[in-house]
Every structure is written in structure tokens, then in C-alpha cells.
Amino acid sequence: MPDIDGRLDRLEAKFAYIEKATEDLDGLVLEYGRRTERLEAMMQAMVRRISEMAATETPDMPERERPPHY
């Protein structure tokens, strides 16, 4: 009969490697999920701020005026 103990040891080692890799990837997925949530919150805050700035803009603001050489 082939070396069953050796095969079993190799399978257990492969399983342990796959289990560790899965745990590592799970941690990365959770970390990137948290980062994504923070970035989305920051983006929403920036959109609100830009909207507020646009709402307070008046026609006589320098960005709307033509330069004198026109």
C-alpha cells in the first residue's frame, strides 16, 4: 500500500496553508471594507461641502467675472 501517512501529512499541510491564506484574505477584505466605508463618508462630506459652496455663490464673485482684456 502506498505511503498513506505521507500523503495524509501532505494533505494536512496543504489544508493548513489554505486555511491560513483564507484567514489572511478575510482580514484584508474586512480592512478594505472599512477603508471603503471611510472613503465613501469622506466623499459624501465633500459633495455636501461643494453643494453648500455652490449654493452660497453670488454672481459678482470673481470666478464669474470676465477679465478686463475681453
Coordinates of C-alpha atoms in Angstrom, one line a residue:
M1 CA 0.0 0.0 0.0
P2 CA 1.3 3.5 -0.8
D3 CA 2.7 5.7 1.9
I4 CA -0.7 6.8 3.3
D5 CA 0.9 8.6 6.3
G6 CA 3.0 10.7 4.0
R7 CA 0.0 11.5 1.8
L8 CA -2.0 12.4 4.8
D9 CA 0.8 14.7 6.1
R10 CA 1.0 16.5 2.8
L11 CA -2.8 16.9 2.7
E12 CA -2.8 18.3 6.2
A13 CA 0.0 20.7 5.4
K14 CA -1.9 21.9 2.3
F15 CA -5.1 22.3 4.2
A16 CA -3.3 24.3 6.9
Y17 CA -1.8 26.5 4.2
I18 CA -5.1 27.1 2.6
E19 CA -6.8 27.8 5.9
K20 CA -4.1 30.4 6.8
A21 CA -4.4 32.0 3.4
T22 CA -8.2 32.2 3.8
E23 CA -7.8 33.8 7.2
D24 CA -5.3 36.4 5.8
L25 CA -7.6 37.2 2.8
D26 CA -10.6 37.5 5.1
G27 CA -8.7 40.1 7.2
L28 CA -7.8 42.0 4.0
V29 CA -11.4 42.0 2.9
L30 CA -12.5 43.4 6.2
E31 CA -9.8 46.1 6.2
Y32 CA -10.6 47.2 2.6
G33 CA -14.3 47.2 3.6
R34 CA -13.6 49.6 6.4
R35 CA -11.4 51.8 4.2
T36 CA -14.1 51.9 1.5
E37 CA -16.7 53.0 4.1
R38 CA -14.4 55.8 5.3
L39 CA -13.7 56.9 1.8
E40 CA -17.4 56.9 1.0
A41 CA -18.1 59.0 4.1
M42 CA -15.3 61.5 3.1
M43 CA -16.7 61.7 -0.5
Q44 CA -20.2 62.4 0.8
A45 CA -18.9 65.1 3.1
M46 CA -17.0 66.7 0.2
V47 CA -20.1 66.6 -2.1
R48 CA -22.2 68.3 0.7
R49 CA -19.5 70.9 1.1
I50 CA -19.3 71.6 -2.6
S51 CA -23.1 71.8 -2.8
E52 CA -23.1 74.3 0.1
M53 CA -20.4 76.4 -1.6
A54 CA -22.2 76.4 -4.9
A55 CA -25.4 77.5 -3.1
T56 CA -23.7 80.5 -1.5
E57 CA -22.1 81.6 -4.7
T58 CA -23.1 85.0 -5.9
P59 CA -23.0 86.3 -9.5
D60 CA -20.4 89.0 -8.6
M61 CA -17.8 86.5 -7.5
P62 CA -14.5 86.9 -9.3
E63 CA -14.7 83.5 -10.9
R64 CA -17.8 84.6 -12.8
E65 CA -16.4 87.9 -14.0
R66 CA -14.6 88.3 -17.3
P67 CA -11.1 89.6 -17.1
P68 CA -10.6 93.2 -18.3
H69 CA -8.9 92.2 -21.6
Y70 CA -12.1 90.6 -23.0

